[in-house]
PDB file of C-alpha atoms and ligand atoms in Angstrom:
ATOM      1  CA  MET A 148      47.528  56.097 122.695  1.00  0.00           C
ATOM      2  CA  THR A 149      45.846  58.101 125.474  1.00  0.00           C
ATOM      3  CA  MET A 150      44.464  61.488 124.531  1.00  0.00           C
ATOM      4  CA  MET A 151      46.263  64.367 126.195  1.00  0.00           C
ATOM      5  CA  LYS A 152      44.183  66.969 127.977  1.00  0.00           C
ATOM      6  CA  GLY A 153      43.695  70.137 125.978  1.00  0.00           C
ATOM      7  CA  ASN A 154      45.709  73.204 126.833  1.00  0.00           C
ATOM      8  CA  ILE A 155      44.488  76.602 128.006  1.00  0.00           C
ATOM      9  CA  PHE A 156      45.212  79.849 126.147  1.00  0.00           C
ATOM     10  CA  ILE A 157      44.544  82.926 128.241  1.00  0.00           C
ATOM     11  CA  PHE A 158      43.977  86.274 126.547  1.00  0.00           C
ATOM     12  CA  SER A 159      44.157  89.465 128.583  1.00  0.00           C
ATOM     13  CA  GLY A 160      44.649  93.124 127.810  1.00  0.00           C
ATOM     14  CA  PRO A 161      42.946  96.486 128.071  1.00  0.00           C
ATOM     15  CA  SER A 162      39.283  96.778 127.205  1.00  0.00           C
ATOM     16  CA  GLY A 163      39.101  97.722 123.513  1.00  0.00           C
ATOM     17  CA  ALA A 164      42.534  96.309 122.624  1.00  0.00           C
ATOM     18  CA  GLY A 165      40.780  93.779 120.379  1.00  0.00           C
ATOM     19  CA  LYS A 166      40.801  90.539 122.399  1.00  0.00           C
ATOM     20  CA  SER A 167      37.346  89.350 121.259  1.00  0.00           C
ATOM     21  CA  THR A 168      38.057  90.321 117.652  1.00  0.00           C
ATOM     22  CA  VAL A 169      41.423  88.527 117.582  1.00  0.00           C
ATOM     23  CA  ILE A 170      39.903  85.433 119.250  1.00  0.00           C
ATOM     24  CA  LYS A 171      37.080  85.368 116.656  1.00  0.00           C
ATOM     25  CA  GLY A 172      39.644  85.591 113.832  1.00  0.00           C
ATOM     26  CA  LEU A 173      41.753  82.874 115.433  1.00  0.00           C
ATOM     27  CA  LYS A 174      38.792  80.485 115.764  1.00  0.00           C
ATOM     28  CA  LYS A 175      38.159  80.826 112.029  1.00  0.00           C
ATOM     29  CA  ARG A 176      41.776  80.006 111.212  1.00  0.00           C
ATOM     30  CA  ILE A 177      42.386  77.060 113.509  1.00  0.00           C
ATOM     31  CA  THR A 178      40.488  73.875 114.403  1.00  0.00           C
ATOM     32  CA  GLY A 179      39.988  72.246 117.797  1.00  0.00           C
ATOM     33  CA  LEU A 180      39.779  75.497 119.711  1.00  0.00           C
ATOM     34  CA  GLY A 181      36.964  75.940 122.227  1.00  0.00           C
ATOM     35  CA  TYR A 182      35.978  79.090 124.070  1.00  0.00           C
ATOM     36  CA  SER A 183      35.235  79.266 127.772  1.00  0.00           C
ATOM     37  CA  ILE A 184      32.045  81.301 128.174  1.00  0.00           C
ATOM     38  CA  SER A 185      32.342  83.274 131.399  1.00  0.00           C
ATOM     39  CA  HIS A 186      29.556  84.254 133.753  1.00  0.00           C
ATOM     40  CA  THR A 187      29.100  87.946 134.467  1.00  0.00           C
ATOM     41  CA  SER A 188      26.863  90.249 136.474  1.00  0.00           C
ATOM     42  CA  ARG A 189      27.400  92.975 133.825  1.00  0.00           C
ATOM     43  CA  PRO A 190      24.236  93.731 131.837  1.00  0.00           C
ATOM     44  CA  PRO A 191      24.392  92.534 128.216  1.00  0.00           C
ATOM     45  CA  ARG A 192      25.389  95.020 125.498  1.00  0.00           C
ATOM     46  CA  HIS A 193      23.062  95.505 122.522  1.00  0.00           C
ATOM     47  CA  ASN A 194      25.161  93.192 120.343  1.00  0.00           C
ATOM     48  CA  GLU A 195      25.696  90.405 122.897  1.00  0.00           C
ATOM     49  CA  THR A 196      23.849  87.094 123.220  1.00  0.00           C
ATOM     50  CA  ASN A 197      23.307  85.210 126.442  1.00  0.00           C
ATOM     51  CA  GLY A 198      25.111  81.853 126.363  1.00  0.00           C
ATOM     52  CA  VAL A 199      27.324  82.956 123.469  1.00  0.00           C
ATOM     53  CA  ASP A 200      29.284  86.002 124.662  1.00  0.00           C
ATOM     54  CA  TYR A 201      28.644  85.422 128.353  1.00  0.00           C
ATOM     55  CA  HIS A 202      26.234  83.723 130.699  1.00  0.00           C
ATOM     56  CA  PHE A 203      24.535  86.861 132.023  1.00  0.00           C
ATOM     57  CA  VAL A 204      23.304  86.500 135.607  1.00  0.00           C
ATOM     58  CA  ASP A 205      22.309  88.955 138.329  1.00  0.00           C
ATOM     59  CA  GLU A 206      24.698  89.677 141.182  1.00  0.00           C
ATOM     60  CA  ASP A 207      22.781  87.517 143.703  1.00  0.00           C
ATOM     61  CA  THR A 208      22.972  84.515 141.395  1.00  0.00           C
ATOM     62  CA  PHE A 209      26.668  85.155 140.788  1.00  0.00           C
ATOM     63  CA  ARG A 210      27.376  85.335 144.532  1.00  0.00           C
ATOM     64  CA  ARG A 211      25.374  82.156 145.136  1.00  0.00           C
ATOM     65  CA  MET A 212      27.503  80.430 142.513  1.00  0.00           C
ATOM     66  CA  ILE A 213      30.644  81.641 144.331  1.00  0.00           C
ATOM     67  CA  ASP A 214      29.318  80.123 147.584  1.00  0.00           C
ATOM     68  CA  GLN A 215      28.541  76.864 145.788  1.00  0.00           C
ATOM     69  CA  GLY A 216      32.127  76.677 144.499  1.00  0.00           C
ATOM     70  CA  ALA A 217      31.037  76.870 140.862  1.00  0.00           C
ATOM     71  CA  PHE A 218      33.969  79.055 139.776  1.00  0.00           C
ATOM     72  CA  ILE A 219      37.554  78.081 139.199  1.00  0.00           C
ATOM     73  CA  GLU A 220      38.357  81.799 139.374  1.00  0.00           C
ATOM     74  CA  TRP A 221      36.377  85.014 139.559  1.00  0.00           C
ATOM     75  CA  ALA A 222      37.146  88.715 139.854  1.00  0.00           C
ATOM     76  CA  ASN A 223      35.590  92.127 140.110  1.00  0.00           C
ATOM     77  CA  VAL A 224      36.580  93.899 136.901  1.00  0.00           C
ATOM     78  CA  TYR A 225      35.538  97.499 136.185  1.00  0.00           C
ATOM     79  CA  GLY A 226      32.892  97.190 138.939  1.00  0.00           C
ATOM     80  CA  ASN A 227      31.206  93.995 137.694  1.00  0.00           C
ATOM     81  CA  LEU A 228      31.712  90.346 138.616  1.00  0.00           C
ATOM     82  CA  TYR A 229      33.170  87.932 136.080  1.00  0.00           C
ATOM     83  CA  GLY A 230      34.016  84.264 136.552  1.00  0.00           C
ATOM     84  CA  THR A 231      35.129  81.094 134.817  1.00  0.00           C
ATOM     85  CA  SER A 232      32.970  78.154 135.823  1.00  0.00           C
ATOM     86  CA  ILE A 233      34.690  74.849 136.479  1.00  0.00           C
ATOM     87  CA  ARG A 234      32.258  73.257 134.059  1.00  0.00           C
ATOM     88  CA  SER A 235      33.027  75.583 131.120  1.00  0.00           C
ATOM     89  CA  LEU A 236      36.705  74.774 131.369  1.00  0.00           C
ATOM     90  CA  GLU A 237      36.966  71.130 132.332  1.00  0.00           C
ATOM     91  CA  ASN A 238      34.320  69.790 129.936  1.00  0.00           C
ATOM     92  CA  ARG A 239      36.464  70.839 127.024  1.00  0.00           C
ATOM     93  CA  THR A 240      39.994  70.213 128.237  1.00  0.00           C
ATOM     94  CA  GLU A 241      39.038  66.718 129.432  1.00  0.00           C
ATOM     95  CA  LYS A 242      37.926  65.952 125.866  1.00  0.00           C
ATOM     96  CA  GLY A 243      41.361  66.983 124.609  1.00  0.00           C
ATOM     97  CA  MET A 244      40.184  70.329 123.267  1.00  0.00           C
ATOM     98  CA  ASP A 245      42.256  73.482 123.602  1.00  0.00           C
ATOM     99  CA  VAL A 246      40.336  76.266 125.278  1.00  0.00           C
ATOM    100  CA  VAL A 247      40.616  80.041 124.968  1.00  0.00           C
ATOM    101  CA  LEU A 248      39.843  82.265 127.951  1.00  0.00           C
ATOM    102  CA  ASP A 249      39.358  86.041 127.761  1.00  0.00           C
ATOM    103  CA  ILE A 250      39.954  87.053 131.371  1.00  0.00           C
ATOM    104  CA  ASP A 251      41.696  89.802 133.348  1.00  0.00           C
ATOM    105  CA  HIS A 252      45.179  89.575 134.898  1.00  0.00           C
ATOM    106  CA  HIS A 253      43.898  88.384 138.300  1.00  0.00           C
ATOM    107  CA  GLY A 254      42.094  85.486 136.651  1.00  0.00           C
ATOM    108  CA  ALA A 255      45.122  84.794 134.461  1.00  0.00           C
ATOM    109  CA  LYS A 256      47.375  84.499 137.528  1.00  0.00           C
ATOM    110  CA  ASN A 257      44.918  82.161 139.250  1.00  0.00           C
ATOM    111  CA  ILE A 258      44.524  79.874 136.240  1.00  0.00           C
ATOM    112  CA  LYS A 259      48.286  79.808 135.612  1.00  0.00           C
ATOM    113  CA  GLY A 260      48.777  78.780 139.255  1.00  0.00           C
ATOM    114  CA  LEU A 261      46.320  75.901 138.847  1.00  0.00           C
ATOM    115  CA  PHE A 262      47.395  74.896 135.323  1.00  0.00           C
ATOM    116  CA  PRO A 263      51.064  75.857 134.861  1.00  0.00           C
ATOM    117  CA  GLU A 264      51.077  74.747 131.208  1.00  0.00           C
ATOM    118  CA  SER A 265      48.561  77.476 130.324  1.00  0.00           C
ATOM    119  CA  VAL A 266      49.818  79.929 127.733  1.00  0.00           C
ATOM    120  CA  LEU A 267      49.414  83.617 128.581  1.00  0.00           C
ATOM    121  CA  ILE A 268      48.858  86.046 125.718  1.00  0.00           C
ATOM    122  CA  TYR A 269      48.532  89.798 126.243  1.00  0.00           C
ATOM    123  CA  ILE A 270      46.862  91.843 123.513  1.00  0.00           C
ATOM    124  CA  LEU A 271      48.090  95.435 123.318  1.00  0.00           C
ATOM    125  CA  PRO A 272      46.662  98.341 121.337  1.00  0.00           C
ATOM    126  CA  PRO A 273      49.195 100.328 119.272  1.00  0.00           C
ATOM    127  CA  SER A 274      48.608 103.371 121.515  1.00  0.00           C
ATOM    128  CA  ILE A 275      46.286 104.653 124.222  1.00  0.00           C
ATOM    129  CA  GLU A 276      44.840 107.159 121.724  1.00  0.00           C
ATOM    130  CA  ILE A 277      43.874 104.330 119.371  1.00  0.00           C
ATOM    131  CA  LEU A 278      42.507 102.333 122.308  1.00  0.00           C
ATOM    132  CA  GLU A 279      40.235 105.260 123.135  1.00  0.00           C
ATOM    133  CA  GLN A 280      39.131 105.595 119.485  1.00  0.00           C
ATOM    134  CA  ARG A 281      38.292 101.886 119.374  1.00  0.00           C
ATOM    135  CA  LEU A 282      36.302 102.003 122.594  1.00  0.00           C
ATOM    136  CA  ARG A 283      34.347 105.039 121.419  1.00  0.00           C
ATOM    137  CA  SER A 284      33.643 103.723 117.924  1.00  0.00           C
ATOM    138  CA  ARG A 285      32.653 100.304 119.303  1.00  0.00           C
ATOM    139  CA  ASP A 286      29.744 102.240 120.782  1.00  0.00           C
ATOM    140  CA  THR A 287      28.890  99.661 123.440  1.00  0.00           C
ATOM    141  CA  ASP A 288      29.643 101.564 126.647  1.00  0.00           C
ATOM    142  CA  ASP A 289      28.728 104.935 128.153  1.00  0.00           C
ATOM    143  CA  SER A 290      31.321 107.691 128.062  1.00  0.00           C
ATOM    144  CA  ASP A 291      32.060 107.515 131.817  1.00  0.00           C
ATOM    145  CA  VAL A 292      32.510 103.727 131.586  1.00  0.00           C
ATOM    146  CA  ILE A 293      34.972 104.258 128.709  1.00  0.00           C
ATOM    147  CA  ASP A 294      36.890 106.885 130.721  1.00  0.00           C
ATOM    148  CA  GLY A 295      37.190 104.408 133.619  1.00  0.00           C
ATOM    149  CA  ARG A 296      38.372 101.611 131.354  1.00  0.00           C
ATOM    150  CA  ILE A 297      41.051 103.830 129.782  1.00  0.00           C
ATOM    151  CA  LYS A 298      42.313 104.847 133.224  1.00  0.00           C
ATOM    152  CA  GLU A 299      42.459 101.151 134.228  1.00  0.00           C
ATOM    153  CA  ALA A 300      44.267 100.320 130.980  1.00  0.00           C
ATOM    154  CA  VAL A 301      47.056 102.767 131.785  1.00  0.00           C
ATOM    155  CA  ASN A 302      47.311 101.570 135.408  1.00  0.00           C
ATOM    156  CA  ASN A 303      47.351  97.892 134.446  1.00  0.00           C
ATOM    157  CA  LEU A 304      49.672  97.926 131.431  1.00  0.00           C
ATOM    158  CA  LYS A 305      52.646  96.873 133.548  1.00  0.00           C
ATOM    159  CA  ASN A 306      50.981  93.475 134.068  1.00  0.00           C
ATOM    160  CA  CYS A 307      51.850  92.542 130.488  1.00  0.00           C
ATOM    161  CA  GLU A 308      55.410  91.887 131.732  1.00  0.00           C
ATOM    162  CA  TRP A 309      54.621  88.456 133.143  1.00  0.00           C
ATOM    163  CA  TYR A 310      52.691  87.191 130.109  1.00  0.00           C
ATOM    164  CA  ASP A 311      54.342  84.658 127.795  1.00  0.00           C
ATOM    165  CA  TYR A 312      53.507  86.554 124.610  1.00  0.00           C
ATOM    166  CA  LEU A 313      52.734  90.173 123.791  1.00  0.00           C
ATOM    167  CA  ILE A 314      50.748  90.757 120.628  1.00  0.00           C
ATOM    168  CA  ILE A 315      50.380  94.305 119.336  1.00  0.00           C
ATOM    169  CA  ASN A 316      47.020  94.518 117.609  1.00  0.00           C
ATOM    170  CA  ASP A 317      47.752  97.297 115.128  1.00  0.00           C
ATOM    171  CA  ASN A 318      46.893  95.200 112.082  1.00  0.00           C
ATOM    172  CA  LEU A 319      44.191  92.610 112.752  1.00  0.00           C
ATOM    173  CA  GLU A 320      45.394  90.093 110.173  1.00  0.00           C
ATOM    174  CA  LYS A 321      48.916  90.227 111.583  1.00  0.00           C
ATOM    175  CA  ALA A 322      47.700  89.906 115.177  1.00  0.00           C
ATOM    176  CA  VAL A 323      45.596  86.846 114.294  1.00  0.00           C
ATOM    177  CA  SER A 324      48.527  85.247 112.424  1.00  0.00           C
ATOM    178  CA  GLU A 325      50.834  85.827 115.383  1.00  0.00           C
ATOM    179  CA  THR A 326      48.401  84.291 117.866  1.00  0.00           C
ATOM    180  CA  LYS A 327      47.809  81.377 115.510  1.00  0.00           C
ATOM    181  CA  ALA A 328      51.572  80.741 115.500  1.00  0.00           C
ATOM    182  CA  VAL A 329      51.575  80.775 119.307  1.00  0.00           C
ATOM    183  CA  VAL A 330      48.802  78.161 119.472  1.00  0.00           C
ATOM    184  CA  LEU A 331      50.362  75.940 116.805  1.00  0.00           C
ATOM    185  CA  SER A 332      53.812  76.030 118.339  1.00  0.00           C
ATOM    186  CA  SER A 333      52.350  75.181 121.744  1.00  0.00           C
ATOM    187  CA  ARG A 334      50.484  72.219 120.220  1.00  0.00           C
ATOM    188  CA  CYS A 335      53.682  71.090 118.541  1.00  0.00           C
ATOM    189  CA  ARG A 336      55.588  71.321 121.792  1.00  0.00           C
ATOM    190  CA  ARG A 337      52.976  69.189 123.476  1.00  0.00           C
ATOM    191  CA  SER A 338      53.238  66.733 120.566  1.00  0.00           C
ATOM    192  CA  ARG A 339      49.539  66.828 119.888  1.00  0.00           C
ATOM    193  CA  MET A 340      49.765  67.793 116.237  1.00  0.00           C
ATOM    194  CA  TYR A 341      52.594  65.370 115.566  1.00  0.00           C
ATOM    195  CA  PRO A 342      52.054  62.396 117.879  1.00  0.00           C
ATOM    196  CA  PHE A 343      54.444  60.310 115.764  1.00  0.00           C
ATOM    197  CA  VAL A 344      57.299  62.558 116.925  1.00  0.00           C
ATOM    198  CA  LYS A 345      56.417  61.641 120.474  1.00  0.00           C
ATOM    199  CA  GLU A 346      56.280  57.951 119.595  1.00  0.00           C
ATOM    200  CA  MET A 347      59.576  58.108 117.675  1.00  0.00           C
ATOM    201  CA  LEU A 348      61.349  59.804 120.522  1.00  0.00           C
ATOM    202  CA  GLU A 349      59.555  57.692 123.103  1.00  0.00           C
ATOM    203  CA  ILE A 350      58.777  60.704 125.252  1.00  0.00           C
TER     204      ILE A 350
HETATM  205  P1  LIG B 541      38.193  93.813 123.599  1.00  0.00           P
HETATM  206  O1  LIG B 541      37.570  92.461 123.426  1.00  0.00           O
HETATM  207  O2  LIG B 541      39.659  93.748 123.878  1.00  0.00           O
HETATM  208  O3  LIG B 541      37.484  94.671 124.586  1.00  0.00           O
HETATM  209  P2  LIG B 541      37.141  94.281 120.898  1.00  0.00           P
HETATM  210  O4  LIG B 541      37.548  93.016 120.239  1.00  0.00           O
HETATM  211  O5  LIG B 541      35.715  94.455 121.267  1.00  0.00           O
HETATM  212  O6  LIG B 541      38.076  94.568 122.188  1.00  0.00           O
HETATM  213  O7  LIG B 541      37.620  95.465 119.944  1.00  0.00           O
HETATM  214  C1  LIG B 541      37.322  96.822 120.247  1.00  0.00           C
HETATM  215  C2  LIG B 541      36.938  97.549 118.946  1.00  0.00           C
HETATM  216  O8  LIG B 541      38.109  97.689 118.140  1.00  0.00           O
HETATM  217  C3  LIG B 541      35.901  96.800 118.117  1.00  0.00           C
HETATM  218  O9  LIG B 541      35.003  97.732 117.552  1.00  0.00           O
HETATM  219  C4  LIG B 541      36.757  96.112 117.033  1.00  0.00           C
HETATM  220  O10 LIG B 541      36.018  95.942 115.835  1.00  0.00           O
HETATM  221  C5  LIG B 541      37.902  97.104 116.851  1.00  0.00           C
HETATM  222  N1  LIG B 541      39.187  96.483 116.460  1.00  0.00           N
HETATM  223  C6  LIG B 541      39.737  95.346 116.973  1.00  0.00           C
HETATM  224  N2  LIG B 541      40.945  95.102 116.402  1.00  0.00           N
HETATM  225  C7  LIG B 541      41.157  96.109 115.513  1.00  0.00           C
HETATM  226  C8  LIG B 541      42.240  96.434 114.617  1.00  0.00           C
HETATM  227  N3  LIG B 541      43.333  95.687 114.505  1.00  0.00           N
HETATM  228  N4  LIG B 541      42.123  97.553 113.873  1.00  0.00           N
HETATM  229  C9  LIG B 541      41.023  98.351 113.969  1.00  0.00           C
HETATM  230  N5  LIG B 541      39.977  98.110 114.783  1.00  0.00           N
HETATM  231  C10 LIG B 541      40.038  96.996 115.561  1.00  0.00           C
HETATM  232  P1  LIG B 542      33.884  93.209 129.106  1.00  0.00           P
HETATM  233  O1  LIG B 542      32.954  93.827 130.093  1.00  0.00           O
HETATM  234  O2  LIG B 542      34.544  94.241 128.226  1.00  0.00           O
HETATM  235  O3  LIG B 542      33.267  92.066 128.339  1.00  0.00           O
HETATM  236  O4  LIG B 542      35.073  92.519 129.943  1.00  0.00           O
HETATM  237  C1  LIG B 542      35.759  93.258 130.918  1.00  0.00           C
HETATM  238  C2  LIG B 542      36.959  92.506 131.400  1.00  0.00           C
HETATM  239  O5  LIG B 542      36.567  91.339 132.129  1.00  0.00           O
HETATM  240  C3  LIG B 542      37.917  92.026 130.319  1.00  0.00           C
HETATM  241  O6  LIG B 542      39.240  92.381 130.727  1.00  0.00           O
HETATM  242  C4  LIG B 542      37.774  90.533 130.343  1.00  0.00           C
HETATM  243  O7  LIG B 542      38.985  89.904 129.977  1.00  0.00           O
HETATM  244  C5  LIG B 542      37.438  90.286 131.817  1.00  0.00           C
HETATM  245  N1  LIG B 542      36.753  89.003 132.023  1.00  0.00           N
HETATM  246  C6  LIG B 542      35.774  88.443 131.256  1.00  0.00           C
HETATM  247  N2  LIG B 542      35.414  87.251 131.744  1.00  0.00           N
HETATM  248  C7  LIG B 542      36.185  87.014 132.834  1.00  0.00           C
HETATM  249  C8  LIG B 542      36.282  85.927 133.762  1.00  0.00           C
HETATM  250  O8  LIG B 542      35.600  84.914 133.683  1.00  0.00           O
HETATM  251  N3  LIG B 542      37.192  86.068 134.761  1.00  0.00           N
HETATM  252  C9  LIG B 542      37.985  87.169 134.893  1.00  0.00           C
HETATM  253  N4  LIG B 542      38.854  87.189 135.907  1.00  0.00           N
HETATM  254  N5  LIG B 542      37.923  88.207 134.037  1.00  0.00           N
HETATM  255  C10 LIG B 542      37.026  88.136 133.022  1.00  0.00           C
END
């Protein structure tokens, strides 16, 4: 039997909604899930590691990579450049691994256009007030950066309409369980978890 290519699960949502936290929880609860490490020109935060959270590069290097066609998609988000390299995505999906991407709505649209089977998941905070509390207590960004991100969150919320799934991250455990169900049901649909079903039905 030939191995199917892995699928792509795209997570988007306002900064501070809990995307990274939900993805971390999901990776602990499910096997065979890779993570696409983006490149960014944003400076690293105190708790971030190069090559783990992001590949941190300066803006010149990022722009050179754009010119070289290294990115499958890239965008300017909150004033910094972020991009998904072709290598970070294809290496894993070619091996049959599912891959999670944490990217903004522009990137999500681009990837969905290229890979229509991608599953789009939007993580929402329970309220804008709680979003602000989370951003401030995360203590990773300056106050003016947080203000800008909250403004963007309000302006961009309408984009959640065209996502396949909306997950409200009020309770972390519940949010992780819901996303796990999304991934498992997608695998089932693609007959990867139950290949015998595919064989039985000859599809
Ligand atoms: P994002 O990746 O969307 O920017 P993070 O995952 O960094 O957001 O989460 C922002 C902050 O909110 C972090 O400090 C995280 O620990 C906290 N957080 C995430 N989910 C929850 C939750 N369900 N309840 C309370 N705090 C949460
Ligand atoms: P942060 O600076 O908080 O890590 O990320 C800011 C935003 O950039 C988030 O919305 C995140 O989803 C988005 N982002 C991270 N990596 C990429 C990427 O490779 N491409 C795109 N388009 N957006 C990204």
